[in-house]
PDB file of C-alpha atoms and ligand atoms in Angstrom:
ATOM      1  CA  MET A   6     -21.137 -30.178  28.799  1.00 35.00           C
ATOM      2  CA  LYS A   7     -22.749 -26.237  28.997  1.00 40.00           C
ATOM      3  CA  PRO A   8     -19.141 -24.041  29.506  1.00 39.00           C
ATOM      4  CA  HIS A   9     -20.008 -21.076  32.829  1.00 37.00           C
ATOM      5  CA  ILE A  10     -20.829 -19.327  29.708  1.00 49.00           C
ATOM      6  CA  SER A  11     -22.541 -16.952  31.293  1.00 45.00           C
ATOM      7  CA  SER A  12     -25.714 -18.454  34.331  1.00 37.00           C
ATOM      8  CA  ASN A  13     -23.543 -17.989  37.603  1.00 40.00           C
ATOM      9  CA  LEU A  14     -21.047 -15.700  35.992  1.00 40.00           C
ATOM     10  CA  HIS A  15     -23.645 -12.160  37.615  1.00 39.00           C
ATOM     11  CA  ALA A  16     -24.198 -13.576  40.667  1.00 41.00           C
ATOM     12  CA  GLN A  17     -20.451 -14.992  40.735  1.00 42.00           C
ATOM     13  CA  SER A  18     -18.872 -10.937  39.698  1.00 39.00           C
ATOM     14  CA  GLU A  19     -22.074  -9.455  42.332  1.00 41.00           C
ATOM     15  CA  ARG A  20     -21.226 -12.199  44.910  1.00 38.00           C
ATOM     16  CA  LYS A  21     -16.930 -10.622  44.441  1.00 43.00           C
ATOM     17  CA  GLN A  22     -17.724  -7.018  43.750  1.00 45.00           C
ATOM     18  CA  LEU A  23     -15.600  -7.211  40.871  1.00 59.00           C
ATOM     19  CA  ALA A  24     -16.323  -5.854  37.589  1.00 76.00           C
ATOM     20  CA  PRO A  25     -14.403  -8.327  34.445  1.00 87.00           C
ATOM     21  CA  LYS A  26     -12.577  -6.372  31.942  1.00 94.00           C
ATOM     22  CA  LEU A  27     -13.630  -7.717  29.164  1.00 96.00           C
ATOM     23  CA  MET A  28     -16.783  -9.543  28.630  1.00 96.00           C
ATOM     24  CA  PHE A  29     -17.589 -10.709  25.510  1.00 97.00           C
ATOM     25  CA  PHE A  30     -21.701 -10.676  23.550  1.00 97.00           C
ATOM     26  CA  GLY A  31     -22.366 -13.234  21.645  1.00 96.00           C
ATOM     27  CA  ASP A  32     -24.394 -12.570  18.420  1.00 96.00           C
ATOM     28  CA  PRO A  33     -27.169  -9.911  19.253  1.00 96.00           C
ATOM     29  CA  HIS A  34     -29.299 -10.417  15.900  1.00 97.00           C
ATOM     30  CA  GLY A  35     -30.637  -7.173  17.522  1.00 96.00           C
ATOM     31  CA  GLU A  36     -31.900  -8.297  20.864  1.00 95.00           C
ATOM     32  CA  LEU A  37     -28.986  -5.440  22.607  1.00 96.00           C
ATOM     33  CA  GLU A  38     -31.178  -5.530  25.650  1.00 95.00           C
ATOM     34  CA  SER A  39     -29.636  -8.070  27.416  1.00 93.00           C
ATOM     35  CA  VAL A  40     -25.845  -6.625  26.535  1.00 96.00           C
ATOM     36  CA  ILE A  41     -27.389  -3.627  28.340  1.00 97.00           C
ATOM     37  CA  THR A  42     -28.968  -5.301  31.537  1.00 95.00           C
ATOM     38  CA  ALA A  43     -25.450  -7.287  31.366  1.00 93.00           C
ATOM     39  CA  ILE A  44     -23.765  -4.085  31.461  1.00 95.00           C
ATOM     40  CA  GLU A  45     -25.613  -2.198  34.073  1.00 94.00           C
ATOM     41  CA  ARG A  46     -24.801  -4.859  36.524  1.00 89.00           C
ATOM     42  CA  CYS A  47     -21.486  -6.717  35.376  1.00 90.00           C
ATOM     43  CA  ARG A  48     -19.568  -2.113  34.782  1.00 93.00           C
ATOM     44  CA  PRO A  49     -17.377  -4.944  32.185  1.00 95.00           C
ATOM     45  CA  GLU A  50     -14.829  -2.089  31.990  1.00 96.00           C
ATOM     46  CA  ALA A  51     -14.730  -2.386  27.236  1.00 98.00           C
ATOM     47  CA  ILE A  52     -17.605  -5.230  25.998  1.00 97.00           C
ATOM     48  CA  VAL A  53     -17.375  -6.823  22.439  1.00 98.00           C
ATOM     49  CA  LEU A  54     -20.138  -7.397  20.327  1.00 98.00           C
ATOM     50  CA  LEU A  55     -18.993 -10.952  18.230  1.00 98.00           C
ATOM     51  CA  GLY A  56     -21.117  -9.994  15.059  1.00 98.00           C
ATOM     52  CA  ASP A  57     -24.516 -10.260  13.362  1.00 97.00           C
ATOM     53  CA  ILE A  58     -25.574  -7.127  15.548  1.00 97.00           C
ATOM     54  CA  GLN A  59     -28.121  -6.644  13.268  1.00 97.00           C
ATOM     55  CA  ALA A  60     -28.919  -3.052  15.939  1.00 97.00           C
ATOM     56  CA  ARG A  61     -32.670  -1.554  14.694  1.00 97.00           C
ATOM     57  CA  GLN A  62     -31.428   1.474  14.806  1.00 97.00           C
ATOM     58  CA  LEU A  63     -27.861   3.114  14.435  1.00 98.00           C
ATOM     59  CA  LEU A  64     -26.131   1.416  16.716  1.00 98.00           C
ATOM     60  CA  HIS A  65     -24.723   4.222  19.211  1.00 98.00           C
ATOM     61  CA  VAL A  66     -28.115   5.376  19.702  1.00 98.00           C
ATOM     62  CA  GLU A  67     -29.353   1.860  20.707  1.00 97.00           C
ATOM     63  CA  LEU A  68     -25.970   1.948  22.985  1.00 98.00           C
ATOM     64  CA  GLU A  69     -26.272   5.954  24.270  1.00 97.00           C
ATOM     65  CA  SER A  70     -28.474   3.922  27.994  1.00 97.00           C
ATOM     66  CA  ILE A  71     -24.167   2.105  28.507  1.00 97.00           C
ATOM     67  CA  LEU A  72     -22.049   3.664  25.974  1.00 97.00           C
ATOM     68  CA  ASN A  73     -20.323   6.291  29.514  1.00 97.00           C
ATOM     69  CA  LEU A  74     -20.619   2.988  31.316  1.00 96.00           C
ATOM     70  CA  THR A  75     -17.881   0.736  28.849  1.00 97.00           C
ATOM     71  CA  GLU A  76     -16.342   0.680  26.225  1.00 98.00           C
ATOM     72  CA  VAL A  77     -17.289  -0.400  23.475  1.00 98.00           C
ATOM     73  CA  TRP A  78     -16.031  -2.541  20.904  1.00 98.00           C
ATOM     74  CA  PHE A  79     -17.372  -4.882  18.115  1.00 98.00           C
ATOM     75  CA  ILE A  80     -16.658  -7.011  14.757  1.00 98.00           C
ATOM     76  CA  HIS A  81     -18.434  -7.139  12.985  1.00 98.00           C
ATOM     77  CA  GLY A  82     -20.821 -11.261  10.892  1.00 98.00           C
ATOM     78  CA  ASN A  83     -22.370 -11.920   8.191  1.00 98.00           C
ATOM     79  CA  HIS A  84     -25.791 -11.221   8.898  1.00 98.00           C
ATOM     80  CA  ASP A  85     -24.410  -7.231   9.583  1.00 98.00           C
ATOM     81  CA  THR A  86     -24.464  -6.977   5.721  1.00 98.00           C
ATOM     82  CA  ASP A  87     -28.451  -8.548   5.425  1.00 97.00           C
ATOM     83  CA  SER A  88     -30.155  -5.516   5.005  1.00 97.00           C
ATOM     84  CA  ASP A  89     -28.766  -1.810   3.871  1.00 98.00           C
ATOM     85  CA  ALA A  90     -30.743  -1.280   7.403  1.00 98.00           C
ATOM     86  CA  ASP A  91     -28.364  -3.713   9.226  1.00 98.00           C
ATOM     87  CA  TYR A  92     -25.303  -1.526   7.394  1.00 98.00           C
ATOM     88  CA  ASP A  93     -25.741   1.559   8.091  1.00 98.00           C
ATOM     89  CA  ASN A  94     -27.381   0.696  11.701  1.00 98.00           C
ATOM     90  CA  LEU A  95     -23.463  -0.636  12.229  1.00 98.00           C
ATOM     91  CA  TRP A  96     -21.217   1.567   9.710  1.00 98.00           C
ATOM     92  CA  GLY A  97     -23.402   4.339   9.784  1.00 98.00           C
ATOM     93  CA  SER A  98     -23.245   5.401  13.758  1.00 98.00           C
ATOM     94  CA  LYS A  99     -20.364   6.977  15.986  1.00 98.00           C
ATOM     95  CA  LEU A 100     -19.957   3.578  16.952  1.00 98.00           C
ATOM     96  CA  ALA A 101     -18.577   2.420  13.421  1.00 98.00           C
ATOM     97  CA  ASP A 102     -14.647   3.156  14.431  1.00 98.00           C
ATOM     98  CA  ARG A 103     -14.528   0.601  16.937  1.00 98.00           C
ATOM     99  CA  ASN A 104     -14.443  -3.013  14.017  1.00 98.00           C
ATOM    100  CA  LEU A 105     -11.699  -4.947  15.158  1.00 98.00           C
ATOM    101  CA  HIS A 106     -11.955  -7.090  11.955  1.00 98.00           C
ATOM    102  CA  GLY A 107      -8.421  -6.553  10.645  1.00 97.00           C
ATOM    103  CA  ARG A 108      -6.414  -5.202  14.212  1.00 98.00           C
ATOM    104  CA  ILE A 109      -5.544  -5.040  17.288  1.00 98.00           C
ATOM    105  CA  VAL A 110      -6.028  -2.761  19.816  1.00 98.00           C
ATOM    106  CA  GLU A 111      -5.718  -2.418  23.785  1.00 98.00           C
ATOM    107  CA  ILE A 112      -8.382  -2.964  25.139  1.00 98.00           C
ATOM    108  CA  ALA A 113      -9.162  -2.875  28.322  1.00 96.00           C
ATOM    109  CA  GLY A 114      -5.153  -3.839  28.884  1.00 95.00           C
ATOM    110  CA  PHE A 115      -6.084  -6.409  26.849  1.00 97.00           C
ATOM    111  CA  LYS A 116      -4.208  -6.528  22.922  1.00 98.00           C
ATOM    112  CA  VAL A 117      -7.637  -7.634  21.138  1.00 98.00           C
ATOM    113  CA  ALA A 118      -7.023  -8.747  17.655  1.00 98.00           C
ATOM    114  CA  GLY A 119     -11.089  -8.858  15.178  1.00 98.00           C
ATOM    115  CA  LEU A 120     -12.059 -10.979  12.776  1.00 98.00           C
ATOM    116  CA  GLY A 121     -15.080  -9.965  11.319  1.00 98.00           C
ATOM    117  CA  GLY A 122     -17.292 -12.340   8.564  1.00 98.00           C
ATOM    118  CA  ILE A 123     -16.628 -16.044   7.613  1.00 98.00           C
ATOM    119  CA  PHE A 124     -15.270 -17.534   4.868  1.00 98.00           C
ATOM    120  CA  ARG A 125     -17.196 -17.236   1.574  1.00 97.00           C
ATOM    121  CA  SER A 126     -15.814 -19.931  -1.339  1.00 96.00           C
ATOM    122  CA  LYS A 127     -16.698 -17.169  -4.309  1.00 96.00           C
ATOM    123  CA  ILE A 128     -13.455 -15.464  -2.782  1.00 97.00           C
ATOM    124  CA  TRP A 129     -11.621 -17.061  -0.475  1.00 97.00           C
ATOM    125  CA  ASP A 130     -11.622 -20.498   1.015  1.00 97.00           C
ATOM    126  CA  PRO A 131      -9.071 -20.337   3.035  1.00 97.00           C
ATOM    127  CA  ARG A 132      -8.110 -24.241   2.852  1.00 96.00           C
ATOM    128  CA  ARG A 133      -6.502 -23.533   0.222  1.00 94.00           C
ATOM    129  CA  PRO A 134      -3.738 -21.360  -0.888  1.00 92.00           C
ATOM    130  CA  VAL A 135      -3.644 -17.350  -0.914  1.00 91.00           C
ATOM    131  CA  GLU A 136      -2.942 -17.258  -4.512  1.00 93.00           C
ATOM    132  CA  GLU A 137      -6.594 -19.510  -5.555  1.00 95.00           C
ATOM    133  CA  ALA A 138      -8.036 -16.826  -3.538  1.00 95.00           C
ATOM    134  CA  ALA A 139     -10.678 -15.540  -6.345  1.00 96.00           C
ATOM    135  CA  PHE A 140      -9.992 -12.048  -5.739  1.00 96.00           C
ATOM    136  CA  PRO A 141      -7.673 -11.276  -2.421  1.00 96.00           C
ATOM    137  CA  SER A 142      -8.996  -8.250  -1.476  1.00 97.00           C
ATOM    138  CA  SER A 143     -12.073  -6.312  -1.290  1.00 96.00           C
ATOM    139  CA  ASP A 144     -10.332  -3.426  -3.807  1.00 96.00           C
ATOM    140  CA  ALA A 145      -9.183  -5.598  -6.682  1.00 96.00           C
ATOM    141  CA  MET A 146     -13.210  -7.452  -6.156  1.00 96.00           C
ATOM    142  CA  ARG A 147     -14.078  -4.067  -6.635  1.00 96.00           C
ATOM    143  CA  ARG A 148     -12.332  -3.297 -10.105  1.00 95.00           C
ATOM    144  CA  THR A 149     -13.412  -6.300 -11.881  1.00 95.00           C
ATOM    145  CA  MET A 150     -16.942  -5.343 -11.827  1.00 94.00           C
ATOM    146  CA  LYS A 151     -19.124  -2.725 -13.882  1.00 93.00           C
ATOM    147  CA  ARG A 152     -20.225   0.379 -12.309  1.00 92.00           C
ATOM    148  CA  GLU A 153     -23.224  -0.463 -12.358  1.00 91.00           C
ATOM    149  CA  ASP A 154     -22.905  -3.465 -10.762  1.00 91.00           C
ATOM    150  CA  GLN A 155     -22.030  -1.673  -7.859  1.00 95.00           C
ATOM    151  CA  TRP A 156     -22.990  -0.476  -5.079  1.00 95.00           C
ATOM    152  CA  ARG A 157     -22.047   2.372  -3.058  1.00 94.00           C
ATOM    153  CA  ASP A 158     -19.489   2.278  -5.718  1.00 92.00           C
ATOM    154  CA  GLY A 159     -18.132  -0.594  -4.282  1.00 95.00           C
ATOM    155  CA  ILE A 160     -18.478  -3.743  -4.001  1.00 97.00           C
ATOM    156  CA  SER A 161     -22.123  -5.609  -3.335  1.00 96.00           C
ATOM    157  CA  ARG A 162     -22.246  -5.637   0.000  1.00 97.00           C
ATOM    158  CA  LYS A 163     -23.225  -8.839   1.146  1.00 97.00           C
ATOM    159  CA  HIS A 164     -19.009  -9.193  -0.049  1.00 98.00           C
ATOM    160  CA  ARG A 165     -18.678  -7.037   2.697  1.00 98.00           C
ATOM    161  CA  SER A 166     -19.137  -8.947   4.833  1.00 98.00           C
ATOM    162  CA  SER A 167     -16.330 -11.601   3.291  1.00 98.00           C
ATOM    163  CA  ILE A 168     -13.118 -12.015   4.428  1.00 98.00           C
ATOM    164  CA  PHE A 169     -10.774 -11.746   2.067  1.00 98.00           C
ATOM    165  CA  PRO A 170      -7.146 -13.152   1.372  1.00 97.00           C
ATOM    166  CA  ASP A 171      -5.237  -9.768   2.710  1.00 97.00           C
ATOM    167  CA  ASP A 172      -8.027  -8.649   6.055  1.00 97.00           C
ATOM    168  CA  TYR A 173      -7.122 -12.036   6.814  1.00 98.00           C
ATOM    169  CA  GLN A 174      -2.929 -11.463   6.249  1.00 97.00           C
ATOM    170  CA  HIS A 175      -2.906  -8.780   7.557  1.00 97.00           C
ATOM    171  CA  LEU A 176      -4.034  -9.414  10.692  1.00 98.00           C
ATOM    172  CA  LEU A 177      -1.816 -12.707  10.522  1.00 97.00           C
ATOM    173  CA  ARG A 178       1.513  -9.929  10.726  1.00 97.00           C
ATOM    174  CA  SER A 179       0.000  -7.886  12.527  1.00 97.00           C
ATOM    175  CA  GLY A 180       0.837  -8.929  16.252  1.00 91.00           C
ATOM    176  CA  PRO A 181       2.014 -10.495  18.852  1.00 97.00           C
ATOM    177  CA  ALA A 182      -1.840 -10.551  20.467  1.00 98.00           C
ATOM    178  CA  ASP A 183      -3.109 -11.660  23.668  1.00 97.00           C
ATOM    179  CA  ILE A 184      -6.707 -12.401  22.659  1.00 98.00           C
ATOM    180  CA  LEU A 185      -8.878 -13.242  18.909  1.00 98.00           C
ATOM    181  CA  VAL A 186     -11.736 -12.462  18.445  1.00 98.00           C
ATOM    182  CA  THR A 187     -14.115 -14.004  15.613  1.00 98.00           C
ATOM    183  CA  HIS A 188     -17.406 -14.552  14.147  1.00 98.00           C
ATOM    184  CA  GLU A 189     -16.835 -17.560  12.857  1.00 98.00           C
ATOM    185  CA  ALA A 190     -14.830 -20.795  14.598  1.00 98.00           C
ATOM    186  CA  PRO A 191     -11.440 -21.821  14.616  1.00 98.00           C
ATOM    187  CA  ALA A 192     -11.254 -25.905  13.892  1.00 97.00           C
ATOM    188  CA  ALA A 193     -12.428 -27.466  17.570  1.00 97.00           C
ATOM    189  CA  HIS A 194     -16.055 -27.081  16.043  1.00 97.00           C
ATOM    190  CA  PRO A 195     -16.909 -29.158  13.096  1.00 95.00           C
ATOM    191  CA  HIS A 196     -17.538 -25.848  10.816  1.00 96.00           C
ATOM    192  CA  GLY A 197     -14.604 -24.255  12.390  1.00 98.00           C
ATOM    193  CA  TRP A 198     -11.344 -22.962   9.988  1.00 98.00           C
ATOM    194  CA  GLN A 199      -7.804 -24.741  10.515  1.00 97.00           C
ATOM    195  CA  ALA A 200      -6.972 -21.121   9.375  1.00 97.00           C
ATOM    196  CA  LEU A 201      -8.194 -19.686  12.427  1.00 98.00           C
ATOM    197  CA  ASP A 202      -5.525 -21.444  14.553  1.00 98.00           C
ATOM    198  CA  GLU A 203      -2.973 -20.368  12.983  1.00 98.00           C
ATOM    199  CA  LEU A 204      -3.822 -17.466  13.023  1.00 98.00           C
ATOM    200  CA  ALA A 205      -3.621 -17.345  16.594  1.00 98.00           C
ATOM    201  CA  GLU A 206      -1.144 -19.529  17.115  1.00 98.00           C
ATOM    202  CA  THR A 207       0.684 -16.888  14.850  1.00 98.00           C
ATOM    203  CA  LEU A 208      -0.564 -14.387  17.507  1.00 98.00           C
ATOM    204  CA  GLY A 209       0.381 -15.582  20.726  1.00 97.00           C
ATOM    205  CA  VAL A 210      -2.804 -15.495  21.895  1.00 98.00           C
ATOM    206  CA  GLN A 211      -3.834 -17.500  24.498  1.00 96.00           C
ATOM    207  CA  LEU A 212      -7.973 -16.935  24.385  1.00 97.00           C
ATOM    208  CA  VAL A 213     -10.133 -17.317  20.940  1.00 98.00           C
ATOM    209  CA  VAL A 214     -13.139 -15.986  21.409  1.00 98.00           C
ATOM    210  CA  HIS A 215     -15.808 -16.536  18.301  1.00 98.00           C
ATOM    211  CA  GLY A 216     -19.868 -16.305  17.763  1.00 97.00           C
ATOM    212  CA  HIS A 217     -21.984 -17.254  14.923  1.00 96.00           C
ATOM    213  CA  HIS A 218     -23.514 -20.922  15.592  1.00 95.00           C
ATOM    214  CA  HIS A 219     -25.315 -19.962  18.130  1.00 94.00           C
ATOM    215  CA  GLN A 220     -24.272 -22.330  20.638  1.00 92.00           C
ATOM    216  CA  ASN A 221     -21.895 -21.902  23.802  1.00 94.00           C
ATOM    217  CA  ILE A 222     -18.816 -23.910  24.094  1.00 94.00           C
ATOM    218  CA  ASP A 223     -16.224 -23.821  26.334  1.00 94.00           C
ATOM    219  CA  TYR A 224     -13.438 -25.907  24.005  1.00 94.00           C
ATOM    220  CA  LEU A 225     -11.810 -27.277  26.920  1.00 92.00           C
ATOM    221  CA  ALA A 226     -14.733 -28.904  29.302  1.00 89.00           C
ATOM    222  CA  GLU A 227     -15.956 -30.048  26.628  1.00 92.00           C
ATOM    223  CA  GLY A 228     -12.972 -32.029  25.101  1.00 94.00           C
ATOM    224  CA  LEU A 229     -13.084 -31.131  22.066  1.00 96.00           C
ATOM    225  CA  MET A 230      -9.277 -29.272  22.834  1.00 94.00           C
ATOM    226  CA  THR A 231      -7.177 -30.367  25.442  1.00 92.00           C
ATOM    227  CA  ALA A 232      -5.256 -28.500  28.149  1.00 88.00           C
ATOM    228  CA  ALA A 233      -1.594 -28.283  26.181  1.00 92.00           C
ATOM    229  CA  ALA A 234      -3.590 -26.363  23.480  1.00 94.00           C
ATOM    230  CA  PRO A 235      -2.472 -22.665  22.823  1.00 95.00           C
ATOM    231  CA  PHE A 236      -4.965 -21.083  23.198  1.00 96.00           C
ATOM    232  CA  ARG A 237      -8.609 -20.872  24.906  1.00 95.00           C
ATOM    233  CA  ALA A 238     -11.877 -21.064  22.708  1.00 96.00           C
ATOM    234  CA  PHE A 239     -15.601 -20.553  24.351  1.00 97.00           C
ATOM    235  CA  GLY A 240     -18.029 -19.986  21.554  1.00 97.00           C
ATOM    236  CA  VAL A 241     -20.604 -17.824  22.631  1.00 96.00           C
ATOM    237  CA  ASP A 242     -24.284 -17.789  22.648  1.00 94.00           C
ATOM    238  CA  MET A 243     -27.093 -15.069  21.125  1.00 92.00           C
ATOM    239  CA  GLY A 244     -27.880 -13.913  23.914  1.00 87.00           C
ATOM    240  CA  SER A 245     -24.862 -14.812  26.585  1.00 91.00           C
ATOM    241  CA  HIS A 246     -21.446 -13.571  26.889  1.00 94.00           C
ATOM    242  CA  LEU A 247     -17.887 -14.525  28.119  1.00 95.00           C
ATOM    243  CA  ALA A 248     -16.748 -12.664  31.053  1.00 92.00           C
ATOM    244  CA  TRP A 249     -12.617 -12.389  30.925  1.00 93.00           C
ATOM    245  CA  PRO A 250      -9.752 -13.459  32.495  1.00 89.00           C
ATOM    246  CA  LEU A 251     -12.040 -15.658  33.596  1.00 78.00           C
ATOM    247  CA  VAL A 252     -14.119 -15.150  37.377  1.00 59.00           C
ATOM    248  CA  LEU A 253     -12.498 -17.912  39.131  1.00 49.00           C
ATOM    249  CA  PRO A 254     -14.012 -19.150  42.233  1.00 43.00           C
ATOM    250  CA  GLU A 255     -14.032 -16.880  45.610  1.00 45.00           C
ATOM    251  CA  GLY A 256     -10.567 -16.156  46.435  1.00 46.00           C
ATOM    252  CA  ALA A 257      -8.926 -17.745  44.101  1.00 44.00           C
ATOM    253  CA  GLY A 258      -8.303 -14.431  41.786  1.00 46.00           C
ATOM    254  CA  SER A 259      -4.666 -13.334  41.423  1.00 47.00           C
ATOM    255  CA  GLU A 260      -4.976 -10.377  43.275  1.00 48.00           C
ATOM    256  CA  SER A 261      -4.834 -13.437  46.464  1.00 50.00           C
ATOM    257  CA  LEU A 262      -2.156 -15.245  45.078  1.00 61.00           C
ATOM    258  CA  SER A 263       0.975 -15.159  47.244  1.00 65.00           C
ATOM    259  CA  GLN A 264       4.104 -12.286  46.090  1.00 61.00           C
ATOM    260  CA  ASP A 265       6.251 -15.846  46.082  1.00 65.00           C
ATOM    261  CA  LEU A 266       3.515 -17.110  43.826  1.00 74.00           C
ATOM    262  CA  LEU A 267       3.837 -15.386  41.465  1.00 76.00           C
ATOM    263  CA  ASP A 268       7.784 -14.174  41.562  1.00 71.00           C
ATOM    264  CA  LEU A 269       8.227 -17.883  40.808  1.00 76.00           C
ATOM    265  CA  ALA A 270       5.739 -18.073  38.465  1.00 80.00           C
ATOM    266  CA  ALA A 271       7.876 -14.721  36.739  1.00 75.00           C
ATOM    267  CA  GLN A 272      10.590 -15.955  36.920  1.00 73.00           C
ATOM    268  CA  ALA A 273       9.710 -20.008  34.514  1.00 78.00           C
ATOM    269  CA  PHE A 274       7.532 -17.934  32.560  1.00 80.00           C
ATOM    270  CA  GLY A 275       8.216 -14.301  31.506  1.00 75.00           C
ATOM    271  CA  GLU A 276       5.003 -11.938  30.584  1.00 70.00           C
ATOM    272  CA  ALA A 277       3.687 -14.985  29.702  1.00 79.00           C
ATOM    273  CA  ALA A 278       3.643 -15.868  33.734  1.00 79.00           C
ATOM    274  CA  GLN A 279       0.262 -14.912  34.421  1.00 78.00           C
ATOM    275  CA  ALA A 280      -1.502 -16.046  31.270  1.00 80.00           C
ATOM    276  CA  TRP A 281      -0.062 -19.874  32.068  1.00 85.00           C
ATOM    277  CA  LEU A 282      -1.464 -19.159  35.456  1.00 85.00           C
ATOM    278  CA  ASN A 283      -5.232 -18.671  33.869  1.00 82.00           C
ATOM    279  CA  ARG A 284      -4.624 -21.828  31.891  1.00 83.00           C
ATOM    280  CA  PRO A 285      -6.205 -24.583  32.933  1.00 81.00           C
ATOM    281  CA  HIS A 286      -4.074 -27.079  33.840  1.00 85.00           C
ATOM    282  CA  GLU A 287      -4.457 -30.652  33.401  1.00 81.00           C
ATOM    283  CA  LEU A 288      -1.580 -32.049  36.607  1.00 84.00           C
ATOM    284  CA  LEU A 289      -4.034 -30.048  38.010  1.00 86.00           C
ATOM    285  CA  ASP A 290      -7.442 -32.116  37.663  1.00 78.00           C
ATOM    286  CA  GLY A 291      -8.050 -29.535  34.621  1.00 78.00           C
ATOM    287  CA  GLN A 292      -7.772 -26.767  36.671  1.00 80.00           C
ATOM    288  CA  THR A 293      -6.240 -23.668  36.678  1.00 83.00           C
ATOM    289  CA  PRO A 294      -2.869 -23.165  38.429  1.00 85.00           C
ATOM    290  CA  ALA A 295      -4.209 -19.475  39.864  1.00 83.00           C
ATOM    291  CA  ALA A 296      -7.918 -22.124  41.090  1.00 80.00           C
ATOM    292  CA  PHE A 297      -6.144 -24.804  42.146  1.00 80.00           C
ATOM    293  CA  ALA A 298      -3.192 -23.138  44.769  1.00 79.00           C
ATOM    294  CA  ALA A 299      -5.435 -20.685  46.393  1.00 73.00           C
ATOM    295  CA  LYS A 300      -8.219 -23.754  46.532  1.00 70.00           C
ATOM    296  CA  GLY A 301      -5.414 -24.895  48.772  1.00 70.00           C
ATOM    297  CA  GLY A 302      -3.119 -26.337  46.722  1.00 78.00           C
ATOM    298  CA  LEU A 303      -0.574 -23.767  46.415  1.00 77.00           C
ATOM    299  CA  GLU A 304       2.416 -26.328  47.443  1.00 75.00           C
ATOM    300  CA  LYS A 305       1.946 -28.442  44.526  1.00 82.00           C
ATOM    301  CA  VAL A 306       1.648 -25.095  41.975  1.00 84.00           C
ATOM    302  CA  ARG A 307       4.972 -24.202  43.444  1.00 80.00           C
ATOM    303  CA  ARG A 308       6.415 -27.132  43.053  1.00 78.00           C
ATOM    304  CA  MET A 309       5.453 -27.876  39.432  1.00 85.00           C
ATOM    305  CA  LEU A 310       6.859 -24.458  39.013  1.00 82.00           C
ATOM    306  CA  ILE A 311      10.230 -25.059  40.924  1.00 76.00           C
ATOM    307  CA  ALA A 312      10.464 -28.082  38.155  1.00 77.00           C
ATOM    308  CA  ILE A 313       9.850 -26.177  34.816  1.00 80.00           C
ATOM    309  CA  GLN A 314      12.501 -23.688  35.626  1.00 69.00           C
ATOM    310  CA  HIS A 315      14.715 -26.047  37.039  1.00 65.00           C
ATOM    311  CA  GLY A 316      14.213 -29.528  36.251  1.00 63.00           C
ATOM    312  CA  GLY A 317      12.830 -31.753  38.043  1.00 55.00           C
ATOM    313  CA  VAL A 318       9.634 -34.406  38.630  1.00 52.00           C
ATOM    314  CA  VAL A 319       6.357 -31.948  38.917  1.00 45.00           C
TER     315      VAL A 319
HETATM  316 FE1  FE2 B  27     -22.895 -15.284  11.387  1.00 58.38          FE
END
């Protein structure tokens, strides 16, 4: 099933006059016009480009028209090291310090963790123990190289988009976070990685968004993950985007929930209340408690929360 990622988002956003907090864009591969158009229309607080950006000129020049409309963040992808131009238009840009790779940054009220690049077995196959990696870090790799083999006094351009164990492990220890953005996919994708699920779970994120595979995938809707999974996962296609929090049906925004329900959720889940309200639940036909309550199911959600807090039949 195709997810409701982008096709109906514009219309919903315009109808509700509700700017999304965050928008995630799939691999642009140089086509930044659709990114600019979406930002002008939706006015998100911030955006994250999910790698393979390949801007045709310096990224801040390419995105100049929207830099005063939103906050731009990104992770790099494997193709961002394909050529000197791909590399320089990203890492030479004034936006280079907006790379989320290997760190967690608070963006639009969410703690967003980033892991750019891809796993390459010549560096580290994450199915194998870290000790078996060819190099623990880019610096360790550089020290083994003759000067004439180096690129700009460091490792090859290609491996600047490889994931080194130190990058991964540093991020693993940097939690908690709310959202994890990666170029590679989590394990639910046929070409995904269990190491990313472990990272997401260790960080305690409620959402994982990835690029790289040029597919829109709502893993829950497609039955590739269950509502009981510890996080919600989406893949975003080239030229598409995902808005977060998800745009709920008309009138189903959390702002329309009764204070009583919000209080009950807070009593049951503490700081995780909002995350629970926005995560699809199998007892609610896969809908989020927030959406279910707003569409007339308030009493059922109330009973669930009371049962969770005090025990009893849901
Ligand atoms: Fe890629």
